[in-house]
PDB file of C-alpha atoms and ligand atoms in Angstrom:
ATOM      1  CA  UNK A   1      -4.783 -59.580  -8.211  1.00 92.00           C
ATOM      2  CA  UNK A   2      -5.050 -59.078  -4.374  1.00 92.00           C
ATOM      3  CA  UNK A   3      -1.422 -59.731  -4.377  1.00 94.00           C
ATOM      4  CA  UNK A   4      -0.737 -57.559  -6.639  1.00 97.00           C
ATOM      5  CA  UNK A   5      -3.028 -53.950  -5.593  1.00 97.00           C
ATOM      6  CA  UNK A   6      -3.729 -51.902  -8.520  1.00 98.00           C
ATOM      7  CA  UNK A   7      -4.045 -48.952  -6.552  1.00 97.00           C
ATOM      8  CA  UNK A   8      -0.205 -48.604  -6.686  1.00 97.00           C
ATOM      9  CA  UNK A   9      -0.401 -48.273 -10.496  1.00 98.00           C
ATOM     10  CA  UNK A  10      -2.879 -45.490 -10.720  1.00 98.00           C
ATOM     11  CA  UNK A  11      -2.014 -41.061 -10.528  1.00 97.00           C
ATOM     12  CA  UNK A  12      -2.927 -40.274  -6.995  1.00 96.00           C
ATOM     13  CA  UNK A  13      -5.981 -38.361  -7.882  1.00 95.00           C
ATOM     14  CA  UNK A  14      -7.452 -42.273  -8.975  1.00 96.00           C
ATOM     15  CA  UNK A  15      -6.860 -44.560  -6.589  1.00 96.00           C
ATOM     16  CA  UNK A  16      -9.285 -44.178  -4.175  1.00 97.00           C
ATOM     17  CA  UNK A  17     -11.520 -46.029  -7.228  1.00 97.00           C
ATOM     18  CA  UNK A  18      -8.904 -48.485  -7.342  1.00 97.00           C
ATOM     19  CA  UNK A  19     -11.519 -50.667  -6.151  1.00 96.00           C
ATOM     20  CA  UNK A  20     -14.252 -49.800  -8.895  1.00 96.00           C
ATOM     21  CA  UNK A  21     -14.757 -52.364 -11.950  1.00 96.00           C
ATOM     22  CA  UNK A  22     -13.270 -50.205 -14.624  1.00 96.00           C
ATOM     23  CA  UNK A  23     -11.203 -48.570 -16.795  1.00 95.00           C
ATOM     24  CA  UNK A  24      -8.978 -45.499 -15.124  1.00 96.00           C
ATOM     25  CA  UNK A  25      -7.263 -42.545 -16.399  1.00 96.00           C
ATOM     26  CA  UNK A  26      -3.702 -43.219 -16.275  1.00 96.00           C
ATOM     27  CA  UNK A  27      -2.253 -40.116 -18.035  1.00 94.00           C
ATOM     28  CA  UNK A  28      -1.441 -39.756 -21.835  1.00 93.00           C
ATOM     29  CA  UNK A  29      -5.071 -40.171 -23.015  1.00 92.00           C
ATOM     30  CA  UNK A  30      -4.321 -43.687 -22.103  1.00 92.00           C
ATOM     31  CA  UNK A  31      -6.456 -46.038 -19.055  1.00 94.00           C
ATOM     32  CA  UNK A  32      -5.796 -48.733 -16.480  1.00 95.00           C
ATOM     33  CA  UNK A  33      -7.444 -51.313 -17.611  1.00 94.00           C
ATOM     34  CA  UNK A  34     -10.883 -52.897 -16.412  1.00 95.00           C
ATOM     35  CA  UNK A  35      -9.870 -55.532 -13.174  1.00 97.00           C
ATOM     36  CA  UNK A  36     -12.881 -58.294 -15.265  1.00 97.00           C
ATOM     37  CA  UNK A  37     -10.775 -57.867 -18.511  1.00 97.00           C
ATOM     38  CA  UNK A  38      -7.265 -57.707 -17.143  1.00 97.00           C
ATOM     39  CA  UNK A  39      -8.298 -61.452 -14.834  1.00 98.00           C
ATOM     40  CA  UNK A  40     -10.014 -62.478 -18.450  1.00 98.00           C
ATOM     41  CA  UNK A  41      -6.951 -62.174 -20.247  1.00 98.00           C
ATOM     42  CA  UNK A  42      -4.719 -63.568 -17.851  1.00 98.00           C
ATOM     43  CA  UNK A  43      -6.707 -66.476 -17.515  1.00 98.00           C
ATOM     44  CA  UNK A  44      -6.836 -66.802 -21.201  1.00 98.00           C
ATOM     45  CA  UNK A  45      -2.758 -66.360 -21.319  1.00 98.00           C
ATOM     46  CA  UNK A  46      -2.423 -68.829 -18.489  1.00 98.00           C
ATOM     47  CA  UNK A  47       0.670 -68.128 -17.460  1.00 98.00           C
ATOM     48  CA  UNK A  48       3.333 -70.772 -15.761  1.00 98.00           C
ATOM     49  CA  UNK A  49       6.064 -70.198 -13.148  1.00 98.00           C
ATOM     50  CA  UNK A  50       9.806 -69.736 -15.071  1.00 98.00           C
ATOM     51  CA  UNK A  51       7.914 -68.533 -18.157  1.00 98.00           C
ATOM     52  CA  UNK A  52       9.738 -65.837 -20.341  1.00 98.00           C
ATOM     53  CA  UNK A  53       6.616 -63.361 -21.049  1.00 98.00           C
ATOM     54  CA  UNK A  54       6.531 -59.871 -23.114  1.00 98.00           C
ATOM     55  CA  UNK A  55       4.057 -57.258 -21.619  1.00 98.00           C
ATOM     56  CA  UNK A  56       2.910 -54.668 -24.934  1.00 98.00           C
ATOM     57  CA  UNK A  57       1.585 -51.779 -23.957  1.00 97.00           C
ATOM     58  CA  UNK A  58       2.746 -51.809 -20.042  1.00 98.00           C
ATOM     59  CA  UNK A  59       1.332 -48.531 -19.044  1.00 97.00           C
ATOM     60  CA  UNK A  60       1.385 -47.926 -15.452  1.00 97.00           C
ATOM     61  CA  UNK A  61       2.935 -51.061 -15.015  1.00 98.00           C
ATOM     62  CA  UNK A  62       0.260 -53.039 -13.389  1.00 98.00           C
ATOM     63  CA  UNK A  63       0.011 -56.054 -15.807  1.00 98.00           C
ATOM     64  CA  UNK A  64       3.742 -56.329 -15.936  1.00 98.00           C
ATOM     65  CA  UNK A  65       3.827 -56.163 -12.190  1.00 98.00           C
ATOM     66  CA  UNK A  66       1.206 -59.155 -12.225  1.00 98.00           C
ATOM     67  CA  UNK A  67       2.480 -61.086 -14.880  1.00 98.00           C
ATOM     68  CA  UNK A  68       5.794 -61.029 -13.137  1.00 98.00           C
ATOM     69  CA  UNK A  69       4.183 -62.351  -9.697  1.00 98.00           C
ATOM     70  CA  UNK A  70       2.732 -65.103 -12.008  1.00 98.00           C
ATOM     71  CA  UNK A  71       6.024 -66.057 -13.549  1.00 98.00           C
ATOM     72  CA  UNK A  72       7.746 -65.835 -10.214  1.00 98.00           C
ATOM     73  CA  UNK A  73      11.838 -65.021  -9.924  1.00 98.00           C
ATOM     74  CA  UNK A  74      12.351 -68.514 -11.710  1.00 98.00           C
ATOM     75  CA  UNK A  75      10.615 -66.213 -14.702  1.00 98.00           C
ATOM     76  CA  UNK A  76      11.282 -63.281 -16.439  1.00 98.00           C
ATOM     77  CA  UNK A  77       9.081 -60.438 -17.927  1.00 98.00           C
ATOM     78  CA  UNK A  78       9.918 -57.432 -20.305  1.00 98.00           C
ATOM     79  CA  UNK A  79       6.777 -54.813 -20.393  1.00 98.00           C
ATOM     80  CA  UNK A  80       7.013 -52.167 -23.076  1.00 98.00           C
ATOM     81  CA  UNK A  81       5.389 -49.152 -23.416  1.00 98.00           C
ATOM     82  CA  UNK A  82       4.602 -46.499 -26.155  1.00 97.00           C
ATOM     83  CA  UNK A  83       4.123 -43.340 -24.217  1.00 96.00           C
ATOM     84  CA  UNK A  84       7.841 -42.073 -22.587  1.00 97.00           C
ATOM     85  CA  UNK A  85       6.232 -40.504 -19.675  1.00 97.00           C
ATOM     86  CA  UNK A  86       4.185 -43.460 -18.936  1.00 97.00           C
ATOM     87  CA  UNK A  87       6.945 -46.194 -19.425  1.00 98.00           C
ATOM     88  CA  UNK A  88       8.861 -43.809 -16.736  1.00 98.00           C
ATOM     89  CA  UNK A  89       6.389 -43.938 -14.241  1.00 98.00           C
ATOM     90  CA  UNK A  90       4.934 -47.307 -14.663  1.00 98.00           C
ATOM     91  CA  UNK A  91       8.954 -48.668 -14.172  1.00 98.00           C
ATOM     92  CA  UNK A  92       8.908 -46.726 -11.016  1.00 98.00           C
ATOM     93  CA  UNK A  93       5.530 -48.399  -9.759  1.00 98.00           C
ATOM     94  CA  UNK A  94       6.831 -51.505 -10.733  1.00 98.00           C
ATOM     95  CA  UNK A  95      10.266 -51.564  -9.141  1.00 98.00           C
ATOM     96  CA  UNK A  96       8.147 -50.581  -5.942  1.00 98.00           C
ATOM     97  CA  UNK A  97       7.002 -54.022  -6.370  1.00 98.00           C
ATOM     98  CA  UNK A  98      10.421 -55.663  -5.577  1.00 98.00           C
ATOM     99  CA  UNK A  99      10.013 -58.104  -8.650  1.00 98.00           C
ATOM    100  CA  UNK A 100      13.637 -57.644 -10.078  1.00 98.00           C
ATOM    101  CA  UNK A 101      13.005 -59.983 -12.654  1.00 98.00           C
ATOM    102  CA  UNK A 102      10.553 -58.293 -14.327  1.00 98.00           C
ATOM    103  CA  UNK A 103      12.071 -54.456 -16.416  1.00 98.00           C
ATOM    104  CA  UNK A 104       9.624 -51.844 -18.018  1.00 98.00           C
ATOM    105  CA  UNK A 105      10.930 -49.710 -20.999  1.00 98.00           C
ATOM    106  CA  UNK A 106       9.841 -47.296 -23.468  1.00 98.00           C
ATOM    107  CA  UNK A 107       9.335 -49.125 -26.801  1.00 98.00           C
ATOM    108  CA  UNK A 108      10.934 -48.687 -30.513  1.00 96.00           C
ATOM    109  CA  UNK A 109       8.626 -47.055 -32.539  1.00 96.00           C
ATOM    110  CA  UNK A 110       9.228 -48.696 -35.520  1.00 96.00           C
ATOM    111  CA  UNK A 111       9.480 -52.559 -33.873  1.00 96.00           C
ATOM    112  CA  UNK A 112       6.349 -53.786 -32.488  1.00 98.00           C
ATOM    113  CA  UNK A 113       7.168 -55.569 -29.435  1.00 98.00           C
ATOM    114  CA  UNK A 114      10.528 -56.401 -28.035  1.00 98.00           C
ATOM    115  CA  UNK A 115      11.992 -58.656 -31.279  1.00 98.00           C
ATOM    116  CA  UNK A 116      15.896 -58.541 -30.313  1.00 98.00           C
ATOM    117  CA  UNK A 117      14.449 -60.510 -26.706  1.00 98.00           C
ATOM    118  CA  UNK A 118      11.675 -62.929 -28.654  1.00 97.00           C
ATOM    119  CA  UNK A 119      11.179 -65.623 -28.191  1.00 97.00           C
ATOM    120  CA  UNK A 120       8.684 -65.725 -25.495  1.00 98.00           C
ATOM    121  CA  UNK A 121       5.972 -68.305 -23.969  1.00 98.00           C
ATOM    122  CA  UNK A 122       3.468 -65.879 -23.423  1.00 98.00           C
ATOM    123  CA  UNK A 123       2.487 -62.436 -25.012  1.00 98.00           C
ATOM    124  CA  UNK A 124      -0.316 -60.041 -23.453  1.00 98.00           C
ATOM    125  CA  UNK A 125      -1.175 -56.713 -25.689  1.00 98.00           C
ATOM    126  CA  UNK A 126      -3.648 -54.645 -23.805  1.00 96.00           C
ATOM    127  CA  UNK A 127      -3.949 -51.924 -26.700  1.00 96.00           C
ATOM    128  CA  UNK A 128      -6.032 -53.109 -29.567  1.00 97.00           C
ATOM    129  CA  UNK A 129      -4.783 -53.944 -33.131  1.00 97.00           C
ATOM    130  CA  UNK A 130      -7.064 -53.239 -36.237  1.00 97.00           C
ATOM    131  CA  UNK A 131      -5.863 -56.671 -37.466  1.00 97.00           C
ATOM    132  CA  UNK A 132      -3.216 -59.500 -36.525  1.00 97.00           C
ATOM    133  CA  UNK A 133      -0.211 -58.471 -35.572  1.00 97.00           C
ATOM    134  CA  UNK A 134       2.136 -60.658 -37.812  1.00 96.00           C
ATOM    135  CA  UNK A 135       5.673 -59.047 -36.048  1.00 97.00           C
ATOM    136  CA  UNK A 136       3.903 -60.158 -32.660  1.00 98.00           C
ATOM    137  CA  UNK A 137       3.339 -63.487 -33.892  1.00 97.00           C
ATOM    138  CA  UNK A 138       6.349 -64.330 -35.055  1.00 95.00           C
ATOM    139  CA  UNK A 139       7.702 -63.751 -31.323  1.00 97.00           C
ATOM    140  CA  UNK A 140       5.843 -66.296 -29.571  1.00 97.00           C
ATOM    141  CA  UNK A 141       7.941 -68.833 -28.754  1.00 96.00           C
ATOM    142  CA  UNK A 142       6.935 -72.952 -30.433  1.00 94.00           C
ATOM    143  CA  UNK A 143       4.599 -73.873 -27.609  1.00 95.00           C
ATOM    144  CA  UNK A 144       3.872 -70.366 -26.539  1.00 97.00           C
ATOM    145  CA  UNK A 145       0.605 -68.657 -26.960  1.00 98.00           C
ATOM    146  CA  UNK A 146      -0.339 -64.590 -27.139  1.00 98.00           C
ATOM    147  CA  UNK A 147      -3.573 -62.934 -26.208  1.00 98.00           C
ATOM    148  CA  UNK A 148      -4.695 -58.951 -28.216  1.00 98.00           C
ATOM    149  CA  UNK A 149      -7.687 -57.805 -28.823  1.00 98.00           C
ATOM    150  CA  UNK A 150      -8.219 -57.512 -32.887  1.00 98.00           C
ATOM    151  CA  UNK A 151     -10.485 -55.176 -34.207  1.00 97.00           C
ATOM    152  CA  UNK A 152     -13.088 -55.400 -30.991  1.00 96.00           C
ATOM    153  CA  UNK A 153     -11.983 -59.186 -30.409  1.00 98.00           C
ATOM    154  CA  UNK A 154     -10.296 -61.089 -27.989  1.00 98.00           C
ATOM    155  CA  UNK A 155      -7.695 -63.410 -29.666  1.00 98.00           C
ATOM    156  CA  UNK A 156      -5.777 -65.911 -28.313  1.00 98.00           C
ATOM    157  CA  UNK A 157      -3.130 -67.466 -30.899  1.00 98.00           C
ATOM    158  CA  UNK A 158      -0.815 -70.318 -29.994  1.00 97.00           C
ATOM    159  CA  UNK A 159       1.857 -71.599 -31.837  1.00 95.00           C
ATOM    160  CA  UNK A 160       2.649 -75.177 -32.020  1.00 92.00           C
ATOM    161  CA  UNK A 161       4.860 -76.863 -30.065  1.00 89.00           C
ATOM    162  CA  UNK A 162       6.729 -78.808 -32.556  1.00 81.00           C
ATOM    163  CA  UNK A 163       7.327 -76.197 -34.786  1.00 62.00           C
ATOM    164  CA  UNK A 164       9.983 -72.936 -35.288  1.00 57.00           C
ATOM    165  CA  UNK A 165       9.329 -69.505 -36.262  1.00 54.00           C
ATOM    166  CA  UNK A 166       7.673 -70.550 -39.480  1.00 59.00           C
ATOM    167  CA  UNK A 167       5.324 -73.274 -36.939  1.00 66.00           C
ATOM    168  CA  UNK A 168       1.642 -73.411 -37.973  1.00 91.00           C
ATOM    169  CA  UNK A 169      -0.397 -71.396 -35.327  1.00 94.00           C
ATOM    170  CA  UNK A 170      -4.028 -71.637 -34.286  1.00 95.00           C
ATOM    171  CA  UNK A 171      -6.447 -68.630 -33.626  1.00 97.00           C
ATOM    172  CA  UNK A 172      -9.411 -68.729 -31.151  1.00 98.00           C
ATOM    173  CA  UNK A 173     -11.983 -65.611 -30.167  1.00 98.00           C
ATOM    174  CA  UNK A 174     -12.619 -65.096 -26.845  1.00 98.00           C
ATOM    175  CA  UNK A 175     -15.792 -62.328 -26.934  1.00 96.00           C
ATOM    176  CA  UNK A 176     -15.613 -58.640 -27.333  1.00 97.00           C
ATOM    177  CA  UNK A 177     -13.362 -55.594 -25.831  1.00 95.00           C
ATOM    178  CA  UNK A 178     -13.034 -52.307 -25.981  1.00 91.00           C
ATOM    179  CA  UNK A 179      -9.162 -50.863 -25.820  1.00 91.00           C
ATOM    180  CA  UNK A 180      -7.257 -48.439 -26.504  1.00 91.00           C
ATOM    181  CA  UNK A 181      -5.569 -48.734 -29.892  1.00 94.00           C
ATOM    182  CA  UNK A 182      -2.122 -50.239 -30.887  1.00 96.00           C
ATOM    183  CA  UNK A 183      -0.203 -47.879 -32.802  1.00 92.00           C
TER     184      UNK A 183
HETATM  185  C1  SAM B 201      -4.869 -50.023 -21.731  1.00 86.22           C
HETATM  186  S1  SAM B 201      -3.400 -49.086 -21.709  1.00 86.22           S
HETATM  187  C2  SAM B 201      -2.333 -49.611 -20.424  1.00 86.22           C
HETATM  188  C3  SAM B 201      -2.639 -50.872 -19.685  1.00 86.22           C
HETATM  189  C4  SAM B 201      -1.461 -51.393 -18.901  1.00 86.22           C
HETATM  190  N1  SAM B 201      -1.255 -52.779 -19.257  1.00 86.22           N
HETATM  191  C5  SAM B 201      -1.614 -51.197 -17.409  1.00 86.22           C
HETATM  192  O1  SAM B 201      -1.676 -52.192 -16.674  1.00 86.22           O
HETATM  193  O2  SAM B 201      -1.637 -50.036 -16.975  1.00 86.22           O
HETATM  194  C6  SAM B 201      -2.539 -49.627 -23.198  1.00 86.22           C
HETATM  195  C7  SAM B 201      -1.185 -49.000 -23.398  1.00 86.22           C
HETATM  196  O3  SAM B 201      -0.651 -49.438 -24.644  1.00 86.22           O
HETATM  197  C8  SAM B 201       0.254 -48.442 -25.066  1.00 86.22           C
HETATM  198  N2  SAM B 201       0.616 -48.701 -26.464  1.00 86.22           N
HETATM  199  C9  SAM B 201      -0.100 -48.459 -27.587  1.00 86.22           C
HETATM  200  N3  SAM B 201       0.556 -48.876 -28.672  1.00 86.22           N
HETATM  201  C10 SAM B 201       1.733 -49.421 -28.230  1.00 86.22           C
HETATM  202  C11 SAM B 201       2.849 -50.033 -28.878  1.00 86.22           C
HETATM  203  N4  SAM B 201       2.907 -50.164 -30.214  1.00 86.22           N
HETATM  204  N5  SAM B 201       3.870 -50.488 -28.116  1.00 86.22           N
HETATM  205  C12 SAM B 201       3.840 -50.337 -26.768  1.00 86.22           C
HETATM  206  N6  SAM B 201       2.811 -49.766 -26.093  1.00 86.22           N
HETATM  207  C13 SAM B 201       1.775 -49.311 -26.829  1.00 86.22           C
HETATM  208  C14 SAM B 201      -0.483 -47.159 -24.793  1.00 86.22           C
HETATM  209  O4  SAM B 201       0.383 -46.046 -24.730  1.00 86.22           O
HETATM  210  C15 SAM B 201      -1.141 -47.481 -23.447  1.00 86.22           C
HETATM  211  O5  SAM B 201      -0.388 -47.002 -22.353  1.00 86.22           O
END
């Protein structure tokens, strides 16, 4: 995360709290992130060099822009984002990164995630879902795992290595969150 300074992902007016142990404004009604969750949940997603990983809910950028210094330029990450104005500006902060290999784009409306690009190894969804998001399941790649809050929860689902789309997965909890919501 020092690698990878959040203040270059916050509205100028924030960043002197870049520093500070929780959530920011970022614009849209929508917030950066807490730094203790954003670590938590990358620990949880435990992410690989070369890895192919889908960012939902990208925002400002920042998680994309970490998740892409995690996968390295052997890697590849695709962060989507809701709000139009935010997927805008977060793609500017995180070109200013110099991580080519990682894009951020506005997402479909009406397709949860990125399906036309699935499958990938790893999934992070920093906006929470009131339950399970099947369409976000069935994008994880056989091997791959995903990490969303549900309903206050922190999930982590993996799918098993041995099997294809229709591959048994297995759920764990990882405490509770508060986040925006997935809509
Ligand atoms: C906690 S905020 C942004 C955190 C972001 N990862 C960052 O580092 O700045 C969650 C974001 O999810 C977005 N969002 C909500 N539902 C979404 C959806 N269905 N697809 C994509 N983004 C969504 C919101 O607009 C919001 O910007």
């Amino acid at each position: 995360m020092h690698s990878v300074p959040r203040a270059g992902f916050l509205p100028a007016g924030q960043r002197r709290l870049a520093g500070e142990d929780r959530p920011l404004p970022i614009g849209e009604g929508q917030t950066s992130s807490q730094p203790r969750t954003v670590a938590a949940m990358l620990r949880l997603l435990d992410v690989h060099p070369g890895q192919r990983v889908l960012d939902v809910g990208a925002g400002s950028g920042w998680t994309t822009a970490l998740l892409a210094w995690l996968v390295g330029p052997t890697g590849s990450v695709i962060g989507v984002e809701l709000a139009p104005a935010l997927a805008e500006w977060g793609a500017e902060n995180l070109a200013a990164t110099g991580q080519s290999w990682a894009v951020l784009r506005g997402a479909d409306p009406d397709r949860l995630g990125a399906p036309d690009d699935a499958p990938f190894d790893r999934i992070l969804v920093s906006a929470e879902a009131r339950t399970m998001p099947q369409s976000l399941v069935d994008q994880i790649a056989p091997g791959g795992l995903m990490v969303v809050p549900v309903a206050g929860v922190m999930h982590r689902v993996e799918r098993d290595a041995a099997g294809g789309a229709e591959g048994g997965v297995t759920t764990s909890t990882h405490g509770s969150y508060r986040f925006v919501p997935l809509r």
